[in-house]
Amino acid sequence: MDITDVILRQHDEQRRMFAMLEEWPRDDHEGLAAIWKRLEILLETHAEAEEKYFYPELLRIGTGGADAESVDEEVEDAVKDHNDIRESVRQVGRCRTGSDEWWTAVVDANVHNSDHMGEEERQDLADFRQRASLELRHEIAIQFLRYEAVRAAEGITPRDKDPEAYVEEKKTGRASATAEKAASKAKKAAKTAPASSAPSKKASPDASEEE
């Protein structure tokens, strides 16, 4: 597993669910409410998992991807986006399902989320792919998915975060336990004996002689 692929797949799922809402019968308020609830839980568990497991490692090794000025700016902007999405989700909750006000709030959430995903894919994920080992990307994916699975049934109460304070708290030059575990696995893999160069037992005698 690779955390950058996990995040991309969940972005696709979020886009699909917003599209599902747009195509759903407008008079089926129960169905709309159920789909929105699933999407609301996905949006917040995804955001919280990123803030717990992905962004701290990005801050440690990233430099800023694509048009980002720096990794600090990259992450601050992502956390601010999460706050904007959370506020849009709260606004949906204040409206009667299926009303004009509800649809306006849903569209607003979709706009904020789409802008965030595009920027994250262009900057954060590209930055991380270029700097993180496959082992680290795997270890973060395990933690990320486990957290989401545990919390998905009930969801998480959205809590905004101060972007600058978040970066100040999470940024450190020290390797995390996750990074150390990934490095240990990489070291063990590097010590694995190379595959035997002996001819295959299935090879014909002629083939062995030709070699």
PDB file of N, CA and C in Angstrom, residues 22-85:
ATOM      1  N   GLU A  22     -25.764  14.857  -7.028  1.00  0.00           N
ATOM      2  CA  GLU A  22     -26.288  15.695  -8.112  1.00  0.00           C
ATOM      3  C   GLU A  22     -27.286  14.947  -8.981  1.00  0.00           C
ATOM      4  N   GLU A  23     -27.096  13.626  -9.111  1.00  0.00           N
ATOM      5  CA  GLU A  23     -27.960  12.831  -9.989  1.00  0.00           C
ATOM      6  C   GLU A  23     -29.125  12.169  -9.248  1.00  0.00           C
ATOM      7  N   TRP A  24     -29.131  12.283  -7.913  1.00  0.00           N
ATOM      8  CA  TRP A  24     -30.158  11.598  -7.124  1.00  0.00           C
ATOM      9  C   TRP A  24     -31.514  12.295  -7.281  1.00  0.00           C
ATOM     10  N   PRO A  25     -32.615  11.545  -7.235  1.00  0.00           N
ATOM     11  CA  PRO A  25     -33.941  12.174  -7.313  1.00  0.00           C
ATOM     12  C   PRO A  25     -34.102  13.248  -6.230  1.00  0.00           C
ATOM     13  N   ARG A  26     -34.464  14.442  -6.643  1.00  0.00           N
ATOM     14  CA  ARG A  26     -34.507  15.569  -5.710  1.00  0.00           C
ATOM     15  C   ARG A  26     -35.603  15.445  -4.657  1.00  0.00           C
ATOM     16  N   ASP A  27     -36.599  14.610  -4.916  1.00  0.00           N
ATOM     17  CA  ASP A  27     -37.687  14.477  -3.943  1.00  0.00           C
ATOM     18  C   ASP A  27     -37.443  13.346  -2.941  1.00  0.00           C
ATOM     19  N   ASP A  28     -36.352  12.606  -3.093  1.00  0.00           N
ATOM     20  CA  ASP A  28     -36.022  11.521  -2.152  1.00  0.00           C
ATOM     21  C   ASP A  28     -35.115  12.089  -1.062  1.00  0.00           C
ATOM     22  N   HIS A  29     -35.725  12.788  -0.116  1.00  0.00           N
ATOM     23  CA  HIS A  29     -34.946  13.453   0.925  1.00  0.00           C
ATOM     24  C   HIS A  29     -34.258  12.466   1.857  1.00  0.00           C
ATOM     25  N   GLU A  30     -34.890  11.328   2.098  1.00  0.00           N
ATOM     26  CA  GLU A  30     -34.261  10.327   2.957  1.00  0.00           C
ATOM     27  C   GLU A  30     -32.980   9.796   2.313  1.00  0.00           C
ATOM     28  N   GLY A  31     -33.056   9.514   1.010  1.00  0.00           N
ATOM     29  CA  GLY A  31     -31.883   9.031   0.293  1.00  0.00           C
ATOM     30  C   GLY A  31     -30.777  10.071   0.235  1.00  0.00           C
ATOM     31  N   LEU A  32     -31.151  11.323  -0.021  1.00  0.00           N
ATOM     32  CA  LEU A  32     -30.164  12.403  -0.058  1.00  0.00           C
ATOM     33  C   LEU A  32     -29.465  12.551   1.294  1.00  0.00           C
ATOM     34  N   ALA A  33     -30.239  12.491   2.357  1.00  0.00           N
ATOM     35  CA  ALA A  33     -29.668  12.637   3.701  1.00  0.00           C
ATOM     36  C   ALA A  33     -28.704  11.492   4.009  1.00  0.00           C
ATOM     37  N   ALA A  34     -29.050  10.274   3.568  1.00  0.00           N
ATOM     38  CA  ALA A  34     -28.199   9.121   3.839  1.00  0.00           C
ATOM     39  C   ALA A  34     -26.881   9.227   3.068  1.00  0.00           C
ATOM     40  N   ILE A  35     -26.969   9.598   1.801  1.00  0.00           N
ATOM     41  CA  ILE A  35     -25.749   9.741   1.000  1.00  0.00           C
ATOM     42  C   ILE A  35     -24.877  10.851   1.563  1.00  0.00           C
ATOM     43  N   TRP A  36     -25.503  11.973   1.923  1.00  0.00           N
ATOM     44  CA  TRP A  36     -24.719  13.074   2.481  1.00  0.00           C
ATOM     45  C   TRP A  36     -24.032  12.669   3.772  1.00  0.00           C
ATOM     46  N   LYS A  37     -24.720  11.897   4.627  1.00  0.00           N
ATOM     47  CA  LYS A  37     -24.112  11.473   5.891  1.00  0.00           C
ATOM     48  C   LYS A  37     -22.877  10.633   5.650  1.00  0.00           C
ATOM     49  N   ARG A  38     -22.951   9.713   4.697  1.00  0.00           N
ATOM     50  CA  ARG A  38     -21.774   8.905   4.343  1.00  0.00           C
ATOM     51  C   ARG A  38     -20.631   9.791   3.863  1.00  0.00           C
ATOM     52  N   LEU A  39     -20.965  10.773   3.019  1.00  0.00           N
ATOM     53  CA  LEU A  39     -19.943  11.672   2.491  1.00  0.00           C
ATOM     54  C   LEU A  39     -19.370  12.556   3.583  1.00  0.00           C
ATOM     55  N   GLU A  40     -20.223  13.028   4.478  1.00  0.00           N
ATOM     56  CA  GLU A  40     -19.772  13.864   5.592  1.00  0.00           C
ATOM     57  C   GLU A  40     -18.755  13.115   6.460  1.00  0.00           C
ATOM     58  N   ILE A  41     -19.055  11.846   6.748  1.00  0.00           N
ATOM     59  CA  ILE A  41     -18.133  11.036   7.550  1.00  0.00           C
ATOM     60  C   ILE A  41     -16.817  10.822   6.803  1.00  0.00           C
ATOM     61  N   LEU A  42     -16.903  10.529   5.505  1.00  0.00           N
ATOM     62  CA  LEU A  42     -15.698  10.317   4.708  1.00  0.00           C
ATOM     63  C   LEU A  42     -14.829  11.566   4.675  1.00  0.00           C
ATOM     64  N   LEU A  43     -15.443  12.727   4.483  1.00  0.00           N
ATOM     65  CA  LEU A  43     -14.681  13.974   4.407  1.00  0.00           C
ATOM     66  C   LEU A  43     -13.910  14.238   5.692  1.00  0.00           C
ATOM     67  N   GLU A  44     -14.564  14.038   6.846  1.00  0.00           N
ATOM     68  CA  GLU A  44     -13.903  14.377   8.106  1.00  0.00           C
ATOM     69  C   GLU A  44     -12.897  13.313   8.535  1.00  0.00           C
ATOM     70  N   THR A  45     -13.219  12.031   8.367  1.00  0.00           N
ATOM     71  CA  THR A  45     -12.237  11.004   8.731  1.00  0.00           C
ATOM     72  C   THR A  45     -11.008  11.112   7.833  1.00  0.00           C
ATOM     73  N   HIS A  46     -11.212  11.438   6.584  1.00  0.00           N
ATOM     74  CA  HIS A  46     -10.100  11.616   5.642  1.00  0.00           C
ATOM     75  C   HIS A  46      -9.235  12.805   6.060  1.00  0.00           C
ATOM     76  N   ALA A  47      -9.865  13.928   6.369  1.00  0.00           N
ATOM     77  CA  ALA A  47      -9.122  15.126   6.766  1.00  0.00           C
ATOM     78  C   ALA A  47      -8.357  14.895   8.061  1.00  0.00           C
ATOM     79  N   GLU A  48      -9.018  14.291   9.032  1.00  0.00           N
ATOM     80  CA  GLU A  48      -8.375  14.071  10.326  1.00  0.00           C
ATOM     81  C   GLU A  48      -7.222  13.077  10.203  1.00  0.00           C
ATOM     82  N   ALA A  49      -7.393  12.048   9.395  1.00  0.00           N
ATOM     83  CA  ALA A  49      -6.316  11.074   9.185  1.00  0.00           C
ATOM     84  C   ALA A  49      -5.122  11.729   8.506  1.00  0.00           C
ATOM     85  N   GLU A  50      -5.373  12.608   7.560  1.00  0.00           N
ATOM     86  CA  GLU A  50      -4.271  13.340   6.923  1.00  0.00           C
ATOM     87  C   GLU A  50      -3.509  14.176   7.947  1.00  0.00           C
ATOM     88  N   GLU A  51      -4.262  14.845   8.817  1.00  0.00           N
ATOM     89  CA  GLU A  51      -3.626  15.719   9.808  1.00  0.00           C
ATOM     90  C   GLU A  51      -2.879  14.928  10.880  1.00  0.00           C
ATOM     91  N   LYS A  52      -3.316  13.709  11.140  1.00  0.00           N
ATOM     92  CA  LYS A  52      -2.656  12.889  12.158  1.00  0.00           C
ATOM     93  C   LYS A  52      -1.434  12.158  11.621  1.00  0.00           C
ATOM     94  N   TYR A  53      -1.516  11.686  10.383  1.00  0.00           N
ATOM     95  CA  TYR A  53      -0.478  10.775   9.903  1.00  0.00           C
ATOM     96  C   TYR A  53       0.292  11.257   8.672  1.00  0.00           C
ATOM     97  N   PHE A  54      -0.363  11.941   7.759  1.00  0.00           N
ATOM     98  CA  PHE A  54       0.316  12.307   6.509  1.00  0.00           C
ATOM     99  C   PHE A  54       1.074  13.625   6.606  1.00  0.00           C
ATOM    100  N   TYR A  55       0.404  14.682   7.026  1.00  0.00           N
ATOM    101  CA  TYR A  55       1.048  16.000   7.038  1.00  0.00           C
ATOM    102  C   TYR A  55       2.273  16.078   7.957  1.00  0.00           C
ATOM    103  N   PRO A  56       2.259  15.447   9.151  1.00  0.00           N
ATOM    104  CA  PRO A  56       3.473  15.516   9.976  1.00  0.00           C
ATOM    105  C   PRO A  56       4.709  14.951   9.274  1.00  0.00           C
ATOM    106  N   GLU A  57       4.530  13.845   8.535  1.00  0.00           N
ATOM    107  CA  GLU A  57       5.666  13.276   7.806  1.00  0.00           C
ATOM    108  C   GLU A  57       6.042  14.144   6.610  1.00  0.00           C
ATOM    109  N   LEU A  58       5.057  14.742   5.976  1.00  0.00           N
ATOM    110  CA  LEU A  58       5.346  15.659   4.872  1.00  0.00           C
ATOM    111  C   LEU A  58       6.152  16.851   5.370  1.00  0.00           C
ATOM    112  N   LEU A  59       5.783  17.378   6.529  1.00  0.00           N
ATOM    113  CA  LEU A  59       6.517  18.505   7.106  1.00  0.00           C
ATOM    114  C   LEU A  59       7.964  18.128   7.417  1.00  0.00           C
ATOM    115  N   ARG A  60       8.187  16.883   7.785  1.00  0.00           N
ATOM    116  CA  ARG A  60       9.523  16.447   8.181  1.00  0.00           C
ATOM    117  C   ARG A  60      10.473  16.329   6.988  1.00  0.00           C
ATOM    118  N   ILE A  61       9.954  15.849   5.844  1.00  0.00           N
ATOM    119  CA  ILE A  61      10.866  15.574   4.732  1.00  0.00           C
ATOM    120  C   ILE A  61      10.569  16.374   3.463  1.00  0.00           C
ATOM    121  N   GLY A  62       9.421  17.046   3.427  1.00  0.00           N
ATOM    122  CA  GLY A  62       9.052  17.758   2.203  1.00  0.00           C
ATOM    123  C   GLY A  62       9.800  19.066   2.021  1.00  0.00           C
ATOM    124  N   THR A  63       9.715  19.599   0.813  1.00  0.00           N
ATOM    125  CA  THR A  63      10.330  20.896   0.505  1.00  0.00           C
ATOM    126  C   THR A  63       9.358  21.845  -0.183  1.00  0.00           C
ATOM    127  N   GLY A  64       8.181  21.335  -0.542  1.00  0.00           N
ATOM    128  CA  GLY A  64       7.223  22.137  -1.292  1.00  0.00           C
ATOM    129  C   GLY A  64       7.143  21.637  -2.715  1.00  0.00           C
ATOM    130  N   GLY A  65       5.972  21.168  -3.117  1.00  0.00           N
ATOM    131  CA  GLY A  65       5.816  20.612  -4.455  1.00  0.00           C
ATOM    132  C   GLY A  65       5.152  21.574  -5.414  1.00  0.00           C
ATOM    133  N   ALA A  66       5.494  21.433  -6.690  1.00  0.00           N
ATOM    134  CA  ALA A  66       4.881  22.209  -7.768  1.00  0.00           C
ATOM    135  C   ALA A  66       4.946  23.714  -7.478  1.00  0.00           C
ATOM    136  N   ASP A  67       3.780  24.374  -7.357  1.00  0.00           N
ATOM    137  CA  ASP A  67       3.753  25.825  -7.180  1.00  0.00           C
ATOM    138  C   ASP A  67       3.714  26.246  -5.716  1.00  0.00           C
ATOM    139  N   ALA A  68       3.958  25.340  -4.777  1.00  0.00           N
ATOM    140  CA  ALA A  68       4.001  25.702  -3.354  1.00  0.00           C
ATOM    141  C   ALA A  68       5.309  26.425  -3.055  1.00  0.00           C
ATOM    142  N   GLU A  69       5.247  27.460  -2.218  1.00  0.00           N
ATOM    143  CA  GLU A  69       6.449  28.214  -1.865  1.00  0.00           C
ATOM    144  C   GLU A  69       7.372  27.408  -0.961  1.00  0.00           C
ATOM    145  N   SER A  70       6.801  26.590  -0.096  1.00  0.00           N
ATOM    146  CA  SER A  70       7.571  25.787   0.853  1.00  0.00           C
ATOM    147  C   SER A  70       6.659  24.711   1.397  1.00  0.00           C
ATOM    148  N   VAL A  71       7.243  23.748   2.123  1.00  0.00           N
ATOM    149  CA  VAL A  71       6.402  22.714   2.712  1.00  0.00           C
ATOM    150  C   VAL A  71       5.515  23.301   3.808  1.00  0.00           C
ATOM    151  N   ASP A  72       6.014  24.318   4.536  1.00  0.00           N
ATOM    152  CA  ASP A  72       5.189  24.948   5.567  1.00  0.00           C
ATOM    153  C   ASP A  72       3.944  25.574   4.950  1.00  0.00           C
ATOM    154  N   GLU A  73       4.150  26.320   3.874  1.00  0.00           N
ATOM    155  CA  GLU A  73       3.027  26.975   3.199  1.00  0.00           C
ATOM    156  C   GLU A  73       2.065  25.941   2.634  1.00  0.00           C
ATOM    157  N   GLU A  74       2.622  24.864   2.115  1.00  0.00           N
ATOM    158  CA  GLU A  74       1.853  23.772   1.529  1.00  0.00           C
ATOM    159  C   GLU A  74       0.890  23.174   2.551  1.00  0.00           C
ATOM    160  N   VAL A  75       1.403  22.894   3.748  1.00  0.00           N
ATOM    161  CA  VAL A  75       0.593  22.248   4.788  1.00  0.00           C
ATOM    162  C   VAL A  75      -0.359  23.245   5.442  1.00  0.00           C
ATOM    163  N   GLU A  76       0.106  24.460   5.691  1.00  0.00           N
ATOM    164  CA  GLU A  76      -0.783  25.480   6.252  1.00  0.00           C
ATOM    165  C   GLU A  76      -2.008  25.659   5.367  1.00  0.00           C
ATOM    166  N   ASP A  77      -1.781  25.708   4.070  1.00  0.00           N
ATOM    167  CA  ASP A  77      -2.883  25.903   3.130  1.00  0.00           C
ATOM    168  C   ASP A  77      -3.829  24.706   3.152  1.00  0.00           C
ATOM    169  N   ALA A  78      -3.278  23.500   3.274  1.00  0.00           N
ATOM    170  CA  ALA A  78      -4.117  22.293   3.311  1.00  0.00           C
ATOM    171  C   ALA A  78      -4.989  22.271   4.560  1.00  0.00           C
ATOM    172  N   VAL A  79      -4.427  22.647   5.702  1.00  0.00           N
ATOM    173  CA  VAL A  79      -5.202  22.668   6.949  1.00  0.00           C
ATOM    174  C   VAL A  79      -6.288  23.745   6.880  1.00  0.00           C
ATOM    175  N   LYS A  80      -5.952  24.890   6.306  1.00  0.00           N
ATOM    176  CA  LYS A  80      -6.965  25.943   6.118  1.00  0.00           C
ATOM    177  C   LYS A  80      -8.098  25.435   5.226  1.00  0.00           C
ATOM    178  N   ASP A  81      -7.749  24.709   4.179  1.00  0.00           N
ATOM    179  CA  ASP A  81      -8.773  24.127   3.304  1.00  0.00           C
ATOM    180  C   ASP A  81      -9.683  23.193   4.086  1.00  0.00           C
ATOM    181  N   HIS A  82      -9.096  22.376   4.954  1.00  0.00           N
ATOM    182  CA  HIS A  82      -9.910  21.469   5.770  1.00  0.00           C
ATOM    183  C   HIS A  82     -10.901  22.256   6.627  1.00  0.00           C
ATOM    184  N   ASN A  83     -10.448  23.367   7.191  1.00  0.00           N
ATOM    185  CA  ASN A  83     -11.351  24.202   7.991  1.00  0.00           C
ATOM    186  C   ASN A  83     -12.499  24.738   7.143  1.00  0.00           C
ATOM    187  N   ASP A  84     -12.184  25.163   5.913  1.00  0.00           N
ATOM    188  CA  ASP A  84     -13.225  25.687   5.011  1.00  0.00           C
ATOM    189  C   ASP A  84     -14.235  24.592   4.673  1.00  0.00           C
ATOM    190  N   ILE A  85     -13.741  23.387   4.436  1.00  0.00           N
ATOM    191  CA  ILE A  85     -14.636  22.262   4.133  1.00  0.00           C
ATOM    192  C   ILE A  85     -15.509  21.943   5.343  1.00  0.00           C
TER     193      ILE A  85
END
